[in-house]
Short mmCIF file of C-alpha atoms in Angstrom, two decimals:
data_model
loop_
_atom_site.label_atom_id
_atom_site.label_comp_id
_atom_site.label_asym_id
_atom_site.label_seq_id
_atom_site.Cartn_x
_atom_site.Cartn_y
_atom_site.Cartn_z
CA MET K 1 -188.39 -102.00 125.45
CA GLU K 2 -190.15 -105.31 124.88
CA GLN K 3 -193.18 -104.84 122.65
CA THR K 4 -195.29 -107.09 124.93
CA LYS K 5 -194.65 -104.85 127.96
CA ARG K 6 -195.62 -101.56 126.33
CA PRO K 7 -199.42 -102.06 126.52
CA LEU K 8 -199.10 -102.85 130.24
CA ILE K 9 -197.04 -99.70 130.82
CA LEU K 10 -199.54 -97.68 128.77
CA ILE K 11 -202.42 -98.96 130.94
CA ALA K 12 -200.49 -97.99 134.07
CA VAL K 13 -199.79 -94.52 132.66
CA MET K 14 -203.43 -93.97 131.69
CA LEU K 15 -204.57 -95.02 135.19
CA ALA K 16 -202.13 -92.52 136.71
CA MET K 17 -203.32 -89.71 134.46
CA PHE K 18 -206.94 -90.58 135.21
CA VAL K 19 -206.60 -90.35 139.01
CA SER K 20 -204.75 -87.04 138.67
CA ALA K 21 -207.15 -85.50 136.14
CA VAL K 22 -210.35 -86.73 137.79
CA GLU K 23 -209.38 -85.15 141.11
CA ALA K 24 -210.61 -81.68 140.14
CA THR K 25 -214.10 -82.64 138.96
CA ILE K 26 -214.78 -85.36 141.54
CA VAL K 27 -213.93 -83.01 144.44
CA SER K 28 -216.09 -80.23 142.95
CA THR K 29 -219.13 -82.50 143.21
CA ALA K 30 -218.38 -83.37 146.84
CA MET K 31 -217.51 -79.88 148.11
CA PRO K 32 -221.03 -78.84 149.21
CA SER K 33 -221.25 -81.97 151.40
CA ILE K 34 -217.70 -81.46 152.66
CA ALA K 35 -218.40 -77.83 153.61
CA ALA K 36 -221.65 -78.82 155.36
CA ASP K 37 -219.80 -81.49 157.35
CA LEU K 38 -216.55 -79.69 158.19
CA GLY K 39 -217.70 -76.04 158.16
CA GLY K 40 -215.33 -73.27 157.11
CA PHE K 41 -217.22 -72.18 154.00
CA SER K 42 -215.05 -69.03 153.77
CA LYS K 43 -212.07 -71.29 152.99
CA TYR K 44 -214.01 -73.18 150.30
CA SER K 45 -211.86 -71.97 147.38
CA TRP K 46 -208.60 -72.90 149.10
CA VAL K 47 -209.46 -76.60 148.84
CA PHE K 48 -208.96 -76.18 145.07
CA SER K 49 -206.26 -73.52 145.22
CA ALA K 50 -203.99 -75.55 147.54
CA TYR K 51 -203.97 -78.49 145.13
CA LEU K 52 -203.45 -76.26 142.08
CA LEU K 53 -200.74 -74.20 143.76
CA MET K 54 -198.57 -77.16 144.74
CA SER K 55 -199.01 -79.07 141.48
CA THR K 56 -197.97 -75.91 139.60
CA VAL K 57 -194.86 -75.06 141.63
CA THR K 58 -193.55 -78.67 141.67
CA VAL K 59 -194.11 -79.75 138.08
CA LEU K 60 -190.85 -78.28 136.73
CA LEU K 61 -188.79 -79.77 139.55
CA TYR K 62 -190.22 -83.24 138.94
CA GLY K 63 -189.65 -82.93 135.21
CA LYS K 64 -185.99 -82.13 135.72
CA LEU K 65 -185.55 -84.81 138.38
CA ALA K 66 -187.04 -87.35 135.97
CA ASP K 67 -184.26 -86.52 133.50
CA LEU K 68 -181.57 -86.74 136.21
CA VAL K 69 -182.69 -89.63 138.41
CA GLY K 70 -185.01 -91.56 136.11
CA ARG K 71 -188.71 -91.65 135.31
CA LYS K 72 -189.55 -94.64 137.51
CA ALA K 73 -188.14 -93.32 140.80
CA ILE K 74 -189.66 -89.85 140.53
CA PHE K 75 -193.00 -91.18 139.32
CA ALA K 76 -193.09 -93.58 142.29
CA PHE K 77 -192.27 -90.78 144.74
CA GLY K 78 -194.94 -88.48 143.29
CA MET K 79 -197.61 -91.19 143.19
CA LEU K 80 -196.88 -92.26 146.79
CA LEU K 81 -197.09 -88.64 147.97
CA PHE K 82 -200.37 -88.21 146.07
CA LEU K 83 -201.83 -91.37 147.61
CA ILE K 84 -200.74 -90.39 151.13
CA GLY K 85 -202.35 -86.99 150.62
CA SER K 86 -205.54 -88.64 149.32
CA TRP K 87 -205.72 -90.95 152.35
CA LEU K 88 -205.20 -88.05 154.77
CA CYS K 89 -207.83 -85.90 153.00
CA GLY K 90 -210.45 -88.53 153.75
CA LEU K 91 -209.47 -88.41 157.45
CA ALA K 92 -209.73 -84.61 157.74
CA ASP K 93 -211.80 -83.33 160.70
CA SER K 94 -211.75 -79.65 159.73
CA MET K 95 -211.48 -77.49 156.63
CA GLU K 96 -207.99 -76.38 157.74
CA GLN K 97 -206.81 -79.99 157.91
CA LEU K 98 -208.32 -80.74 154.51
CA ILE K 99 -206.51 -77.78 152.94
CA ALA K 100 -203.20 -78.87 154.51
CA PHE K 101 -203.65 -82.41 153.17
CA ARG K 102 -204.57 -81.03 149.74
CA PHE K 103 -201.16 -79.33 149.68
CA ILE K 104 -199.58 -82.78 150.13
CA GLN K 105 -201.84 -84.29 147.47
CA GLY K 106 -201.01 -81.50 145.01
CA ALA K 107 -197.27 -81.85 145.68
CA GLY K 108 -197.53 -85.45 144.51
CA ALA K 109 -199.82 -84.67 141.57
CA GLY K 110 -197.16 -82.39 140.10
CA ALA K 111 -195.14 -85.50 139.19
CA ILE K 112 -197.88 -87.66 137.73
CA MET K 113 -198.98 -85.88 134.56
CA PRO K 114 -195.63 -84.75 133.10
CA ILE K 115 -193.76 -87.97 133.89
CA ALA K 116 -196.59 -90.16 132.64
CA SER K 117 -196.50 -88.28 129.31
CA THR K 118 -192.69 -88.47 129.27
CA ILE K 119 -192.71 -92.26 129.81
CA VAL K 120 -194.91 -92.63 126.74
CA GLY K 121 -192.50 -90.41 124.81
CA ASP K 122 -189.68 -92.78 125.81
CA ILE K 123 -191.23 -96.12 124.92
CA TYR K 124 -192.95 -95.25 121.64
CA SER K 125 -191.46 -94.05 118.36
CA PRO K 126 -192.44 -90.57 117.07
CA GLU K 127 -194.87 -92.09 114.57
CA GLU K 128 -196.56 -94.20 117.27
CA ARG K 129 -196.37 -91.36 119.79
CA ALA K 130 -198.73 -89.14 117.80
CA LYS K 131 -201.47 -91.75 118.04
CA ILE K 132 -200.81 -92.76 121.66
CA GLN K 133 -200.67 -89.17 122.95
CA GLY K 134 -204.12 -88.70 121.46
CA TYR K 135 -205.36 -91.49 123.70
CA LEU K 136 -203.65 -89.93 126.71
CA SER K 137 -205.15 -86.51 126.02
CA SER K 138 -208.57 -88.10 125.87
CA VAL K 139 -208.11 -89.14 129.51
CA TRP K 140 -208.77 -85.50 130.41
CA GLY K 141 -212.14 -85.58 128.71
CA ILE K 142 -213.12 -88.97 130.10
CA SER K 143 -212.19 -87.91 133.63
CA ALA K 144 -214.28 -84.77 133.30
CA ILE K 145 -217.30 -86.88 132.34
CA ALA K 146 -216.73 -89.61 134.94
CA GLY K 147 -215.66 -87.36 137.80
CA PRO K 148 -219.01 -85.70 138.63
CA ALA K 149 -220.89 -88.99 138.24
CA ILE K 150 -218.49 -90.96 140.44
CA GLY K 151 -218.37 -88.17 143.01
CA GLY K 152 -222.16 -87.87 143.14
CA VAL K 153 -222.64 -91.61 143.68
CA LEU K 154 -219.95 -91.82 146.38
CA VAL K 155 -221.27 -88.80 148.29
CA ALA K 156 -224.87 -90.06 148.13
CA THR K 157 -224.04 -93.62 149.21
CA ILE K 158 -220.93 -94.09 151.38
CA GLY K 159 -219.67 -90.56 152.12
CA TRP K 160 -217.48 -87.78 150.77
CA GLN K 161 -214.33 -89.36 152.23
CA TYR K 162 -214.38 -91.97 149.48
CA VAL K 163 -214.03 -89.23 146.87
CA PHE K 164 -210.40 -89.15 148.01
CA TRP K 165 -210.01 -92.83 148.92
CA VAL K 166 -211.15 -94.01 145.47
CA ASN K 167 -207.71 -92.87 144.28
CA LEU K 168 -205.95 -95.49 146.43
CA PRO K 169 -206.64 -98.74 144.53
CA LEU K 170 -206.24 -97.10 141.11
CA GLY K 171 -203.02 -95.36 142.10
CA ILE K 172 -201.56 -98.54 143.61
CA LEU K 173 -202.35 -100.47 140.41
CA SER K 174 -200.68 -97.78 138.31
CA LEU K 175 -197.62 -97.68 140.56
CA HIS K 176 -197.32 -101.48 140.45
CA GLY K 177 -197.43 -101.46 136.64
CA ILE K 178 -194.68 -98.85 136.29
CA LEU K 179 -192.39 -100.42 138.92
CA ILE K 180 -192.71 -103.93 137.48
CA TYR K 181 -192.73 -103.37 133.72
CA LEU K 182 -190.83 -100.14 132.99
CA LYS K 183 -187.14 -100.73 132.26
CA GLU K 184 -184.87 -97.68 132.04
CA PRO K 185 -181.31 -97.16 130.82
CA VAL K 186 -178.68 -97.63 133.54
CA ARG K 187 -177.41 -94.26 134.75
CA ILE K 188 -173.73 -94.04 135.64
CA GLU K 189 -173.46 -90.29 136.27
CA ARG K 190 -174.39 -89.02 139.72
CA ALA K 191 -177.51 -86.85 139.62
CA LYS K 192 -177.01 -83.18 140.44
CA VAL K 193 -180.21 -81.66 141.72
CA ASP K 194 -180.62 -77.89 141.45
CA TYR K 195 -182.05 -77.42 144.95
CA ARG K 196 -181.33 -73.70 145.04
CA GLY K 197 -183.21 -73.07 141.80
CA ALA K 198 -186.10 -75.23 143.00
CA LEU K 199 -186.33 -73.27 146.27
CA PHE K 200 -186.22 -69.88 144.53
CA LEU K 201 -188.89 -70.89 142.00
CA THR K 202 -191.16 -72.34 144.68
CA ILE K 203 -191.01 -69.17 146.80
CA ALA K 204 -191.47 -66.92 143.76
CA LEU K 205 -194.48 -68.78 142.39
CA SER K 206 -196.04 -69.32 145.83
CA SER K 207 -195.88 -65.58 146.50
CA VAL K 208 -197.33 -64.59 143.13
CA LEU K 209 -200.05 -67.24 143.15
CA TYR K 210 -201.06 -66.39 146.72
CA LEU K 211 -201.33 -62.76 145.66
CA LEU K 212 -203.48 -63.69 142.66
CA ILE K 213 -205.76 -65.96 144.69
CA GLU K 214 -206.22 -63.79 147.80
CA GLY K 215 -205.72 -60.31 146.33
CA GLY K 216 -208.95 -58.33 146.46
CA VAL K 217 -210.43 -60.94 148.83
CA SER K 218 -208.39 -61.17 152.05
CA PHE K 219 -206.56 -57.89 151.37
CA GLY K 220 -206.80 -55.09 148.83
CA TRP K 221 -204.82 -55.03 145.63
CA LEU K 222 -203.29 -51.69 146.65
CA SER K 223 -202.29 -52.72 150.16
CA ALA K 224 -199.10 -53.53 152.06
CA PRO K 225 -199.57 -57.35 151.79
CA SER K 226 -200.04 -57.05 148.01
CA TYR K 227 -196.91 -54.93 147.61
CA LEU K 228 -194.91 -57.28 149.86
CA LEU K 229 -195.98 -60.41 147.97
CA ALA K 230 -195.29 -58.76 144.61
CA ILE K 231 -191.80 -57.69 145.72
CA VAL K 232 -190.97 -61.12 147.17
CA GLY K 233 -192.22 -62.84 144.01
CA ALA K 234 -190.24 -60.57 141.67
CA LEU K 235 -187.10 -60.79 143.80
CA PHE K 236 -187.06 -64.58 144.01
CA LEU K 237 -187.95 -64.90 140.32
CA PHE K 238 -184.89 -62.74 139.51
CA TRP K 239 -182.73 -64.92 141.78
CA PHE K 240 -184.15 -68.04 140.14
CA VAL K 241 -183.19 -66.87 136.63
CA LYS K 242 -179.74 -65.86 137.89
CA ALA K 243 -179.24 -69.22 139.62
CA GLU K 244 -180.38 -71.18 136.57
CA ARG K 245 -177.99 -69.36 134.27
CA ALA K 246 -175.12 -70.07 136.66
CA SER K 247 -176.04 -73.73 137.25
CA SER K 248 -174.26 -76.47 135.31
CA ASP K 249 -177.42 -78.60 135.40
CA PRO K 250 -180.45 -76.30 135.87
CA MET K 251 -183.98 -77.56 136.59
CA MET K 252 -185.24 -75.19 133.87
CA PRO K 253 -182.83 -75.45 130.92
CA PHE K 254 -183.49 -72.12 129.23
CA GLU K 255 -181.97 -73.41 126.01
CA ILE K 256 -185.02 -75.61 125.39
CA TRP K 257 -187.11 -72.42 125.09
CA ARG K 258 -184.98 -71.43 122.09
CA ASN K 259 -186.63 -74.32 120.26
CA ARG K 260 -189.54 -72.92 118.26
CA ALA K 261 -191.79 -75.92 118.92
CA ILE K 262 -191.40 -75.56 122.69
CA LEU K 263 -191.57 -71.75 122.86
CA TYR K 264 -194.80 -71.30 120.90
CA ALA K 265 -196.50 -74.44 122.21
CA ASN K 266 -195.87 -73.31 125.79
CA LEU K 267 -197.08 -69.75 125.17
CA VAL K 268 -200.28 -71.07 123.59
CA SER K 269 -200.73 -73.48 126.52
CA LEU K 270 -200.56 -70.54 128.94
CA ALA K 271 -203.41 -68.84 127.08
CA THR K 272 -205.49 -72.02 126.72
CA GLY K 273 -205.12 -72.63 130.46
CA ILE K 274 -206.97 -69.35 131.04
CA ILE K 275 -209.67 -70.31 128.53
CA LEU K 276 -210.16 -73.72 130.12
CA ILE K 277 -210.59 -72.44 133.68
CA GLY K 278 -212.85 -69.60 132.49
CA ILE K 279 -215.29 -71.90 130.72
CA SER K 280 -215.32 -74.75 133.24
CA SER K 281 -215.64 -72.49 136.31
CA TYR K 282 -218.33 -70.06 135.17
CA LEU K 283 -220.49 -71.75 132.53
CA PRO K 284 -222.73 -73.56 135.09
CA ALA K 285 -223.43 -70.21 136.79
CA TYR K 286 -224.67 -68.72 133.50
CA VAL K 287 -226.87 -71.69 132.61
CA THR K 288 -228.31 -71.96 136.13
CA GLY K 289 -228.61 -68.31 137.10
CA VAL K 290 -229.32 -66.56 133.81
CA MET K 291 -230.99 -69.26 131.72
CA GLU K 292 -232.81 -70.67 134.80
CA GLN K 293 -231.94 -74.26 133.96
CA PRO K 294 -231.50 -77.04 136.58
CA ALA K 295 -228.05 -78.17 137.70
CA ALA K 296 -228.23 -81.32 135.56
CA ILE K 297 -228.61 -79.24 132.39
CA ALA K 298 -225.78 -76.95 133.50
CA GLY K 299 -223.61 -80.03 133.92
CA PHE K 300 -224.55 -81.21 130.43
CA THR K 301 -223.23 -77.99 128.88
CA LEU K 302 -219.80 -78.73 130.40
CA THR K 303 -219.96 -82.40 129.50
CA THR K 304 -220.07 -81.50 125.81
CA MET K 305 -216.57 -80.04 126.18
CA SER K 306 -215.49 -83.34 127.69
CA ILE K 307 -216.98 -85.17 124.69
CA GLY K 308 -215.28 -82.92 122.13
CA TRP K 309 -211.86 -83.15 123.80
CA PRO K 310 -211.21 -86.93 123.55
CA ILE K 311 -212.70 -87.17 120.07
CA ALA K 312 -210.40 -84.41 118.85
CA SER K 313 -207.41 -85.87 120.74
CA VAL K 314 -207.67 -89.17 118.90
CA LEU K 315 -208.20 -87.33 115.60
CA SER K 316 -205.20 -85.10 116.33
CA GLY K 317 -202.87 -88.09 116.49
CA ARG K 318 -203.89 -89.05 112.94
CA LEU K 319 -203.74 -85.48 111.61
CA LEU K 320 -200.23 -84.95 112.96
CA ILE K 321 -198.94 -87.65 110.63
CA SER K 322 -201.01 -86.63 107.60
CA ILE K 323 -200.95 -82.79 107.68
CA GLY K 324 -198.26 -81.93 110.26
CA TYR K 325 -198.00 -80.00 113.52
CA PHE K 326 -198.75 -76.54 112.19
CA ARG K 327 -201.97 -77.32 110.35
CA THR K 328 -203.25 -79.56 113.16
CA SER K 329 -202.54 -76.85 115.74
CA LEU K 330 -204.04 -74.16 113.50
CA LEU K 331 -207.22 -76.22 113.14
CA GLY K 332 -207.39 -76.51 116.92
CA GLY K 333 -206.84 -72.77 117.31
CA SER K 334 -209.70 -72.12 114.87
CA PHE K 335 -212.08 -74.22 116.97
CA LEU K 336 -211.01 -72.34 120.11
CA LEU K 337 -211.80 -69.07 118.35
CA LEU K 338 -215.16 -70.35 117.16
CA GLY K 339 -216.15 -71.65 120.60
CA THR K 340 -215.20 -68.46 122.45
CA VAL K 341 -216.97 -66.26 119.85
CA LEU K 342 -220.14 -68.27 120.44
CA PHE K 343 -219.77 -67.71 124.19
CA VAL K 344 -219.31 -63.96 123.77
CA THR K 345 -222.42 -63.70 121.56
CA MET K 346 -224.52 -66.00 123.79
CA GLN K 347 -227.85 -64.54 124.97
CA PRO K 348 -230.13 -65.92 127.74
CA GLY K 349 -232.83 -66.76 125.20
CA PHE K 350 -230.47 -68.93 123.12
CA GLY K 351 -230.89 -71.75 125.62
CA PRO K 352 -228.51 -74.44 126.92
CA LEU K 353 -228.01 -76.04 123.50
CA TRP K 354 -226.10 -72.94 122.39
CA ALA K 355 -223.96 -73.12 125.54
CA GLY K 356 -223.37 -76.83 124.99
CA MET K 357 -222.39 -76.30 121.35
CA SER K 358 -219.96 -73.52 122.32
CA SER K 359 -218.44 -75.75 124.99
CA PHE K 360 -218.09 -78.63 122.51
CA PHE K 361 -216.11 -76.49 120.05
CA VAL K 362 -213.77 -75.33 122.81
CA GLY K 363 -213.24 -78.99 123.77
CA VAL K 364 -212.38 -79.86 120.17
CA GLY K 365 -209.87 -77.01 120.08
CA MET K 366 -208.27 -78.14 123.34
CA GLY K 367 -208.04 -81.75 122.16
CA LEU K 368 -206.38 -80.87 118.86
CA THR K 369 -203.86 -78.41 120.29
CA SER K 370 -202.87 -80.22 123.50
CA THR K 371 -202.02 -83.46 121.69
CA ALA K 372 -200.13 -81.67 118.92
CA PHE K 373 -198.08 -79.68 121.42
CA ILE K 374 -196.99 -82.65 123.54
CA VAL K 375 -195.95 -84.68 120.50
CA SER K 376 -194.10 -81.77 118.87
CA ILE K 377 -192.26 -80.90 122.10
CA GLN K 378 -191.17 -84.49 122.76
CA SER K 379 -189.97 -84.88 119.17
CA ALA K 380 -187.95 -81.68 119.40
CA VAL K 381 -185.59 -82.69 122.23
CA SER K 382 -183.29 -85.55 123.19
CA TYR K 383 -184.05 -88.20 125.82
CA ASP K 384 -182.22 -86.36 128.60
CA LYS K 385 -184.27 -83.17 128.04
CA ARG K 386 -187.65 -84.77 127.38
CA GLY K 387 -188.81 -84.73 131.01
CA ALA K 388 -188.03 -81.05 131.51
CA ALA K 389 -189.55 -80.11 128.13
CA THR K 390 -192.79 -82.01 128.80
CA ALA K 391 -193.02 -80.56 132.32
CA SER K 392 -192.55 -77.04 130.96
CA ASN K 393 -195.71 -77.42 128.87
CA MET K 394 -197.73 -78.81 131.80
CA PHE K 395 -196.40 -75.99 133.97
CA MET K 396 -197.51 -73.31 131.53
CA ARG K 397 -201.04 -74.70 131.26
CA ASN K 398 -201.32 -74.99 135.06
CA LEU K 399 -199.97 -71.47 135.44
CA GLY K 400 -202.54 -70.21 132.93
CA SER K 401 -205.36 -71.84 134.90
CA THR K 402 -204.10 -70.42 138.17
CA ILE K 403 -203.76 -66.91 136.73
CA GLY K 404 -207.17 -67.33 135.11
CA VAL K 405 -208.85 -68.17 138.44
CA ALA K 406 -207.72 -64.85 139.88
CA LEU K 407 -207.99 -62.68 136.76
CA LEU K 408 -211.44 -63.82 135.64
CA GLY K 409 -212.82 -63.89 139.17
CA SER K 410 -211.71 -60.30 139.68
CA ILE K 411 -213.23 -59.22 136.36
CA LEU K 412 -216.53 -60.92 137.19
CA ASN K 413 -216.77 -59.36 140.65
CA SER K 414 -215.87 -55.90 139.35
CA SER K 415 -218.45 -56.17 136.57
CA LEU K 416 -221.15 -57.27 139.00
CA LEU K 417 -220.36 -54.44 141.40
CA ASN K 418 -220.57 -51.90 138.58
CA ARG K 419 -223.99 -53.17 137.51
CA LEU K 420 -225.36 -53.52 141.05
CA ASP K 421 -224.04 -50.15 142.23
CA ASP K 422 -227.34 -48.41 141.48
CA SER K 423 -229.36 -51.08 143.30
CA SER K 424 -228.90 -50.23 146.96
CA ASN K 425 -230.64 -53.36 148.21
CA LEU K 426 -228.55 -55.76 146.11
CA SER K 427 -224.94 -56.88 146.60
CA LEU K 428 -222.55 -59.54 145.35
CA GLU K 429 -224.01 -61.98 147.86
CA SER K 430 -227.43 -61.41 146.30
CA VAL K 431 -226.25 -63.23 143.18
CA ASN K 432 -226.45 -66.49 145.16
CA SER K 433 -230.23 -66.08 145.15
CA ILE K 434 -230.57 -66.67 141.40
CA LEU K 435 -228.37 -69.79 141.48
CA SER K 436 -230.97 -71.68 143.52
CA ILE K 437 -234.44 -72.50 142.15
CA ASP K 438 -236.07 -72.25 145.59
CA ARG K 439 -234.53 -68.86 146.38
CA ARG K 440 -235.04 -67.52 142.87
CA VAL K 441 -238.82 -67.94 142.98
CA GLN K 442 -238.94 -65.91 146.19
CA LEU K 443 -237.19 -62.91 144.64
CA PRO K 444 -239.18 -59.89 143.45
CA GLU K 445 -239.30 -59.98 139.65
CA ALA K 446 -237.47 -56.65 139.35
CA ASP K 447 -234.60 -57.80 141.58
CA LYS K 448 -234.32 -61.10 139.72
CA LEU K 449 -234.02 -59.33 136.35
CA VAL K 450 -231.39 -56.92 137.69
CA LEU K 451 -229.30 -59.79 139.08
CA GLN K 452 -229.61 -61.87 135.92
CA GLU K 453 -228.64 -58.95 133.70
CA ALA K 454 -225.69 -58.18 135.96
CA LEU K 455 -224.49 -61.80 135.93
CA ALA K 456 -224.92 -62.06 132.14
CA PHE K 457 -222.94 -58.82 131.72
CA GLY K 458 -220.16 -59.98 134.04
CA LEU K 459 -219.85 -63.37 132.40
CA ARG K 460 -219.85 -61.80 128.95
CA ASN K 461 -216.77 -59.86 130.07
CA VAL K 462 -215.21 -63.12 131.29
CA TYR K 463 -215.90 -64.75 127.92
CA SER K 464 -214.46 -61.71 126.15
CA ILE K 465 -211.16 -62.32 127.93
CA ALA K 466 -211.38 -65.98 126.92
CA PHE K 467 -211.90 -64.87 123.30
CA LEU K 468 -208.84 -62.59 123.48
CA CYS K 469 -206.79 -65.52 124.79
CA ALA K 470 -208.09 -67.67 121.92
CA LEU K 471 -207.13 -64.95 119.44
CA VAL K 472 -203.64 -64.66 120.93
CA SER K 473 -203.33 -68.46 120.78
CA PHE K 474 -204.38 -68.51 117.12
CA LEU K 475 -201.76 -65.89 116.21
CA LEU K 476 -199.01 -67.60 118.22
CA ILE K 477 -199.65 -70.90 116.44
CA PHE K 478 -198.26 -69.32 113.26
CA GLY K 479 -194.88 -69.57 114.99
CA LEU K 480 -195.11 -73.34 114.45
CA ARG K 481 -195.19 -72.96 110.67
CA GLY K 482 -192.61 -75.19 109.03
CA LEU K 483 -192.95 -78.06 111.50
CA LYS K 484 -194.30 -80.68 109.11
CA GLY K 485 -195.28 -84.15 110.19
CA VAL K 486 -193.52 -86.18 112.84
CA LYS K 487 -189.79 -85.63 112.87
CA PRO K 488 -187.23 -88.39 113.54
CA ASP K 489 -186.57 -88.90 117.23
CA VAL K 490 -183.55 -87.10 118.67
CA LYS K 491 -181.28 -89.45 120.58
#
């Protein structure tokens, strides 16, 4: 790789990661306007779930294909699919159409993040990689800060459609950079794609994730649809494992999980995925509904996480070289513990600064651990396994977030129902009243206090689960002990 081309490839990679990462926050800002325009408020959550579902179930397949076919071809396919989905989303005339197009967008997004990280692993040495991956991890934080602002401006000026169409020029620039400047080794062997394993995994995960998202909402947990989805998911997961063990070139090489760096990093990423979705999804509700702060202040408390993440990501790249993987990861795990403890002990009277400080520490923990894990995983495998290994880590974090959406949402609703059970005139829908300043002032004082106490209680239970995940993460990190510094690359 020519040294002069690497900065251009890095810029293209960072653009790709930005458009993929910003998609979640920029769409969140636009969703109220989208729902008002298209209707279908009952399907609101599926706009997010469709994207998350497809990006989760495809990430492993893309990672393996990148090892078999090449990074450039699979990245180009994924980016084109993402851009087509983005264009169609802006043309949607109904909520059903938007959800269908989000499936297409998510199917492309599954390729962008893991392959972008893998390309960096290919073109930089292990010593350089630690620093560069810190920059890439900071893209997450920057996108979280920029997303709401960009989305707000676009919705207020030219329309919500441009929330999706803003991806087009950035994605095209990124694709151009990769196609022109990235040079890969010539592959002589014919690629063998494990289509059967990919099909089994897709059906298994789709069934389980649909159960987690819709269970307790569209149908009861103890109902025929729940049992059917659980059986289908378990059956196809069994067939997937069986097919992978029999395959000569599986999409999920189970041998990579025997590597300590990959096993423990991926297990921690599963837990941190739950923490991340728990904080980012529910913190604004606490600050707005319980602390009675305006939406701008609620957004600030999340922005502090986005500030802590990139700062820690850059620092992590330096720490990996000076103190090694284990100590860097352990430091990150300590910050995750500290941040979640502060959330559990948070009281309404503590004010938004406490919430912002707690969020900042969680961001620092995420920045330190995510960078350390990607670098350690890519240094632990050879070139032909690097795509699958990187994708496995992305998959586990996405899976954690998807599980977290269902698990924490169920815990919150159950907690609210338990607290509101004695108040015959109040229901789950009544909680909406304290999330709006205009509606809150119209509530009787007694009802407002009951709803705020119920929401604080429910969210404290959510944060308790986040703390348990942080504790599990901290303990699992000890499995990385002995991985010191950046190891020589494996070729």
